[in-house]
CSV table of C-alpha atoms in Angstrom, one decimal:
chain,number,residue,atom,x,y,z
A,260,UNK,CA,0.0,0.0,0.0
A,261,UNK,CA,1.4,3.6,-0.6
A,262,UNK,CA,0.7,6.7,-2.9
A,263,UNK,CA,1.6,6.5,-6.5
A,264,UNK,CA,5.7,7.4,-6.5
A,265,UNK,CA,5.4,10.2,-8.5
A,266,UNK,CA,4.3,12.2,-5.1
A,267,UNK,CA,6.8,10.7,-2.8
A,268,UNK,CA,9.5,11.5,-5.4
A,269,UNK,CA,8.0,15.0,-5.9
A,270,UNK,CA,7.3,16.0,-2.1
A,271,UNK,CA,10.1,14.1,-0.2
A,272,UNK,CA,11.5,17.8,1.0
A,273,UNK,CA,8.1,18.7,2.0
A,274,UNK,CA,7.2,18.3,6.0
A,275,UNK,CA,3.6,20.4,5.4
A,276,UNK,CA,1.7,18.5,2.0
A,277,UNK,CA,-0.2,21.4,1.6
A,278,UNK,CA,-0.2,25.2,0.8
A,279,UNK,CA,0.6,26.2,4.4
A,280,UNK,CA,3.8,27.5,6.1
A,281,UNK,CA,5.0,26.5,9.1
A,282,UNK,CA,3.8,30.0,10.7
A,283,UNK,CA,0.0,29.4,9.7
A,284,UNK,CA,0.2,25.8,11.2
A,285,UNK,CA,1.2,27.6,14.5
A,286,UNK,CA,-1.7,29.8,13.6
A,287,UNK,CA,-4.2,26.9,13.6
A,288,UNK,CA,-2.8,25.4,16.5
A,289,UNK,CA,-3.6,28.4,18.5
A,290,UNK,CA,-6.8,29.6,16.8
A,291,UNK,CA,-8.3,26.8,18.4
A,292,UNK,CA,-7.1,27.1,21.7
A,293,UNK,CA,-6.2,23.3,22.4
A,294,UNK,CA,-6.0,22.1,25.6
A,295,UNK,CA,-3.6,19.7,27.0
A,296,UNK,CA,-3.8,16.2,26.7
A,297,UNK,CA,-6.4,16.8,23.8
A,298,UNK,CA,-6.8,13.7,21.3
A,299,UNK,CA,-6.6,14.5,17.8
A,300,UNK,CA,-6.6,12.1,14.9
A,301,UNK,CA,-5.3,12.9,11.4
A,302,UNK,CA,-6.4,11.0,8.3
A,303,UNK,CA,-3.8,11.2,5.2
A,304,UNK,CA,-1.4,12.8,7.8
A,305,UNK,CA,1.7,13.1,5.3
A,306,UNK,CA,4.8,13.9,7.5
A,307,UNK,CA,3.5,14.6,10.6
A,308,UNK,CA,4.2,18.3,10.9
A,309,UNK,CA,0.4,18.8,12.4
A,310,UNK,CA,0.8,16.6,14.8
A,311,UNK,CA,4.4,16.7,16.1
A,312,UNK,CA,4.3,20.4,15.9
A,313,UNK,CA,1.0,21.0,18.5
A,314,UNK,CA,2.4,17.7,20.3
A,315,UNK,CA,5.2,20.2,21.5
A,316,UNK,CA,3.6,23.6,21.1
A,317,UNK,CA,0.0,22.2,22.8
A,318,UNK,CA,0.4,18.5,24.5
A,319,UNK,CA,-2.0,17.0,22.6
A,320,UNK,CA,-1.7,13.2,21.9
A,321,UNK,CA,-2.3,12.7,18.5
A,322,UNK,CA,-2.8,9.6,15.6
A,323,UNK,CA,-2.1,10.3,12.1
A,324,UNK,CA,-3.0,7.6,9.2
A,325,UNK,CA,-1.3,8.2,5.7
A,326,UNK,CA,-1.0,5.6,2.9
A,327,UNK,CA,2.7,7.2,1.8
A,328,UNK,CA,5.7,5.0,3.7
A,329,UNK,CA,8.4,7.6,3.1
A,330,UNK,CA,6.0,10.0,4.8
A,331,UNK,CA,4.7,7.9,7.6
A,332,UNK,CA,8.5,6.9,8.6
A,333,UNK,CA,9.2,11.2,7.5
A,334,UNK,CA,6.3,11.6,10.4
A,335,UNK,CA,8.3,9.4,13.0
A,336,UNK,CA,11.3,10.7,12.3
A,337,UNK,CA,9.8,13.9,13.1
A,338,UNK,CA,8.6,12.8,16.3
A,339,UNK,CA,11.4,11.4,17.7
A,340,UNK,CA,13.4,15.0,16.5
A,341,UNK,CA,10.8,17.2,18.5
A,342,UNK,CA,10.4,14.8,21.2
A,343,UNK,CA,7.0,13.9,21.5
A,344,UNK,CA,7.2,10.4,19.9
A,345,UNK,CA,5.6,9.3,23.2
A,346,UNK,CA,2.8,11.7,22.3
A,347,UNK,CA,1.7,10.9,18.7
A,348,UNK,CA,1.5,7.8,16.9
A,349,UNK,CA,1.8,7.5,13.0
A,350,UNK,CA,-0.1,4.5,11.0
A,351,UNK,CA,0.9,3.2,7.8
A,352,UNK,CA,-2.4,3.0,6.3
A,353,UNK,CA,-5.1,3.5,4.4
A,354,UNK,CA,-7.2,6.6,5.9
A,355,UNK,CA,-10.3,6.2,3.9
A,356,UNK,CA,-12.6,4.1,6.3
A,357,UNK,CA,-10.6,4.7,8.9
A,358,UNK,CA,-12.5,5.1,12.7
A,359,UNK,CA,-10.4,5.9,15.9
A,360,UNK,CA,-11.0,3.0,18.3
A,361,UNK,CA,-11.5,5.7,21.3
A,362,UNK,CA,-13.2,9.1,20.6
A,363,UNK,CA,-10.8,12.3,19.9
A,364,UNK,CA,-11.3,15.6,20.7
A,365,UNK,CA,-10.4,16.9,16.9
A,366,UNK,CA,-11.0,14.8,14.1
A,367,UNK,CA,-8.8,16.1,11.2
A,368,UNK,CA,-8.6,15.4,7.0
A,369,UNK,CA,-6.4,18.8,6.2
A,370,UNK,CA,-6.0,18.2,2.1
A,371,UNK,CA,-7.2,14.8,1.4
A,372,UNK,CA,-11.2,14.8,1.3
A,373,UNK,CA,-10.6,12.3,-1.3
A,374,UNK,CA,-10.4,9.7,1.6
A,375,UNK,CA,-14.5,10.1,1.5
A,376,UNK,CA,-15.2,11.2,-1.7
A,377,UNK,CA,-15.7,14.7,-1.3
A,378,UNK,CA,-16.1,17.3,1.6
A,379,UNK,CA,-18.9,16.0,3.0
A,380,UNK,CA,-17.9,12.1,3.0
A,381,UNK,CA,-14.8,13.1,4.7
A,382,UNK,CA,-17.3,15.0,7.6
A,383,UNK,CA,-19.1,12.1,8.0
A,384,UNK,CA,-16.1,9.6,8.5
A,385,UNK,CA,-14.4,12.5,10.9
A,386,UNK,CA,-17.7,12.4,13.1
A,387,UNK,CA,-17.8,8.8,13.3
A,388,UNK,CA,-14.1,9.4,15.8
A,389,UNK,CA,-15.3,12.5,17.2
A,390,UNK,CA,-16.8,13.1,20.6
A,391,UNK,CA,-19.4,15.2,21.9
A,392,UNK,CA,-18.9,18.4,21.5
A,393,UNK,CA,-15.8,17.7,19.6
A,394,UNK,CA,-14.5,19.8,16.2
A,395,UNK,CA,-13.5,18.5,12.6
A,396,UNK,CA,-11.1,20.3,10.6
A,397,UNK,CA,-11.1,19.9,7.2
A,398,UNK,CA,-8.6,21.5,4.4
A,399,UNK,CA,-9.9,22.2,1.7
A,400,UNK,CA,-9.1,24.4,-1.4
A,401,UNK,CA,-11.9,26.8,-3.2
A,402,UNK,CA,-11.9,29.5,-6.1
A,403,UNK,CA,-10.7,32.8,-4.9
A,404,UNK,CA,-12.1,34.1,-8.4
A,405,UNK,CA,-14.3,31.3,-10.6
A,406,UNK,CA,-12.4,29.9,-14.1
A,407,UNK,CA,-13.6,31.7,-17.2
A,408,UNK,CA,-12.8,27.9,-18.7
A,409,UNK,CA,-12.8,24.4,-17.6
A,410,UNK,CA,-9.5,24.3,-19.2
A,411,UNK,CA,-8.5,27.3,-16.9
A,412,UNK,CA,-9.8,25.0,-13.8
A,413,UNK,CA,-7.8,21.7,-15.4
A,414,UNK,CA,-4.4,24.2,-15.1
A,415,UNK,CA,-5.4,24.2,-11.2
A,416,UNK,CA,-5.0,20.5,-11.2
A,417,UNK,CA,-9.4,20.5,-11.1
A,418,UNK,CA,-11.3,18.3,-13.3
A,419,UNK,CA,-13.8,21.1,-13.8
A,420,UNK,CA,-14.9,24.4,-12.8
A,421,UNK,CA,-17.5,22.7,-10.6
A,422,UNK,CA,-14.9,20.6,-8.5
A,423,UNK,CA,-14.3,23.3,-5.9
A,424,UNK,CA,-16.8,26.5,-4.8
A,425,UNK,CA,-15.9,30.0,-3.9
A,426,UNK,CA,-14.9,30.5,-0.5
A,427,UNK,CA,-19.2,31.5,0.5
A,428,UNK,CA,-20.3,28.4,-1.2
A,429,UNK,CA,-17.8,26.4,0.3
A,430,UNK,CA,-18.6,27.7,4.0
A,431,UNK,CA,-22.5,27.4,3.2
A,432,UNK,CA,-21.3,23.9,2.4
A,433,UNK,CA,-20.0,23.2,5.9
A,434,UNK,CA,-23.8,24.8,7.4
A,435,UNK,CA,-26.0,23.3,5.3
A,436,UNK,CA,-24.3,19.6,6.1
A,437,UNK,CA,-25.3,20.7,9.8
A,438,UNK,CA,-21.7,22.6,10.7
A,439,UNK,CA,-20.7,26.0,12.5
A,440,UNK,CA,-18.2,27.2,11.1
A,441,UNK,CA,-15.9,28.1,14.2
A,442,UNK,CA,-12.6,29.1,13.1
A,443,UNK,CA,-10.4,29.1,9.7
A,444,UNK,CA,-7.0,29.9,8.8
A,445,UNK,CA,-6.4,30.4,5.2
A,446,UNK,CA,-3.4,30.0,2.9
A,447,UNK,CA,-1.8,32.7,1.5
A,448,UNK,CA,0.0,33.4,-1.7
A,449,UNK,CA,3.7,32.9,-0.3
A,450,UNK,CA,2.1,29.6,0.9
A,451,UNK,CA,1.4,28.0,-2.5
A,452,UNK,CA,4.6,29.0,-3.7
A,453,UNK,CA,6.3,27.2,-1.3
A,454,UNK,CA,4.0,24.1,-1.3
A,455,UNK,CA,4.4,24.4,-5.2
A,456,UNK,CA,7.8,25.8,-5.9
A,457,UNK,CA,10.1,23.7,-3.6
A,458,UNK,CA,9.0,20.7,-5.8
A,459,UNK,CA,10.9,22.1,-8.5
A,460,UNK,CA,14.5,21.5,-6.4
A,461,UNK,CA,13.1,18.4,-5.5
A,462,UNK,CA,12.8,17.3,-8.9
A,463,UNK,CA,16.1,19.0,-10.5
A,464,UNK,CA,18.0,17.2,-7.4
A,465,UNK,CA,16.4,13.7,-8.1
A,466,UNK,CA,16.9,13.8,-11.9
A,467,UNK,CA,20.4,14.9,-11.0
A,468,UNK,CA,20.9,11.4,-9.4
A,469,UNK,CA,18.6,9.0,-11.1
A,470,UNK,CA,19.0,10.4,-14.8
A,471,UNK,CA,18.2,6.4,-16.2
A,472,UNK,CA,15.0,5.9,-14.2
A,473,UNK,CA,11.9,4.7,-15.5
A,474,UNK,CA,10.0,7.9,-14.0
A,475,UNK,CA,12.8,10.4,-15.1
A,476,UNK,CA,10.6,10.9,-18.4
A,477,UNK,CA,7.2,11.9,-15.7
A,478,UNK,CA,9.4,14.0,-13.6
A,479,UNK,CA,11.4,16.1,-16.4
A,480,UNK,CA,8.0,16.8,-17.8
A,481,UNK,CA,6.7,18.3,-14.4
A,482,UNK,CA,10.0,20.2,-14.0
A,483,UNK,CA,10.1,21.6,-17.4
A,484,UNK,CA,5.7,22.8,-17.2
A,485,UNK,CA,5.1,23.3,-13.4
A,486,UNK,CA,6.4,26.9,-12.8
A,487,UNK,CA,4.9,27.9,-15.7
A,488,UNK,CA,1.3,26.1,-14.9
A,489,UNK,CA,1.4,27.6,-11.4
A,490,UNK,CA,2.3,30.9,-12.2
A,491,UNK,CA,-0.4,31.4,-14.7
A,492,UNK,CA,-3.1,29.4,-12.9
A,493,UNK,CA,-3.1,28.5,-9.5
A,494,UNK,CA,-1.5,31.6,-8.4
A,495,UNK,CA,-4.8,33.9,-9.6
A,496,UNK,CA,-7.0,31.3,-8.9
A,497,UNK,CA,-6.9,29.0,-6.2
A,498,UNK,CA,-7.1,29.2,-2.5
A,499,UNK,CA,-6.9,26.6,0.4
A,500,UNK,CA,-8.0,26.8,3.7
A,501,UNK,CA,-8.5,25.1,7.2
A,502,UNK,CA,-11.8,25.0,8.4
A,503,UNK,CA,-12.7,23.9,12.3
A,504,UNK,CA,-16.4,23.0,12.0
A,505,UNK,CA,-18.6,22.0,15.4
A,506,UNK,CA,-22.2,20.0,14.9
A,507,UNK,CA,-25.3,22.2,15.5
């Protein structure tokens, strides 16, 4: 079980799999004022930087699932680095389906909603982990203007214009599923570039070393169109946020 190699290859430098910096992941983790010993499970986890990160900054105790290997042992490493490995645990897995065996106070999927087929898939999983009174985060990108063109969308890596809402639709999402919407911290430009651009060393540093293999031909390609793709889509177009959401 793991992610197709492309993305290990592409995000191997990455600890945060997302448009966020490491200053609006502090951000989050004190928006919503978590209190010690607070249980919080993270489906498609990637490296761990959530986790290990408010571990230290919060005590929380904390589970992360991801179906990436490199990441999962990238997430322990990270533990044992900051010194909560005692405090967070990291599953090779597959997230999708996946129910924590004792309720959490947080129940997070921050950039994979693909684990339940959409937004609210993913909420419904989360809740099935959550306890009363409990909050779901959910990361989740949206249009900060709408796509003249689907083919405008497909250049932000969407299969159509109707794959993501703007940022209104996508909160009246979250309250007509049942949700307040009681915090959100939202990615900002620098963000994306360094979610997007640091692939690029990534990839120039691999092909460097492993010119004759069979995924050089996939990974020159990405090198030689990504900058230009995100500069002339995502960059205009496409936000992402983190959304803390309590049940009505």
């Amino acid at each position: 079980m793991d992610i197709p190699r492309i993305f290990n290859v592409t995000e191997s430098a990455h600890r945060i799999h997302n448009p966020f910096t490491a200053d609006k992941l502090a951000t989050l983790g004190a928006a919503l004022r978590l209190e010690p010993e607070t249980r919080v499970l993270d489906l498609g986890s990637g490296s761990g930087e959530m986790l290990c990160t408010w571990a230290r900054d919060h005590g929380i105790r904390g589970t992360g699932v991801d179906m990436s290997r490199l990441f999962t042992e990238q997430a322990r490493q990270r533990a044992d680095e900051l010194g909560v490995a005692d405090r967070v645990t990291f599953i090779h897995g597959d997230a999708a389906g996946h129910v924590a065996g004792e309720k959490v106070g947080v129940a997070a999927c921050v950039g994979a909603t693909w684990i339940g087929g959409g937004v609210a898939g993913t909420i419904a999983l989360l809740a099935e982990s959550l306890q009363s009174g409990g909050m779901i985060l959910v990361g989740e990108p949206y249009w900060i203007r709408l796509p003249a063109t689907d083919e405008i969308a497909r250049g932000c890596l969407a299969g159509s214009i109707s794959d993501f809402h703007l940022l209104p639709g996508l909160l009246a999402t979250f309250r007509n599923l049942g949700y307040d919407v009681v915090e959100m911290v939202l990615a900002d430009q620098d963000g994306w570039d360094r979610y997007e651009a640091a692939k690029w060393l990534t990839m120039r540093r691999w092909l460097d070393a492993n010119p004759d293999d069979e995924l050089a031909g996939d990974i020159r390609a990405k090198l030689t169109t990504e900058p230009e793709r995100h500069a002339t889509y995502t960059r205009d177009h496409l936000g992402w946020g983190v959304f803390a959401l309590m049940a009505r």
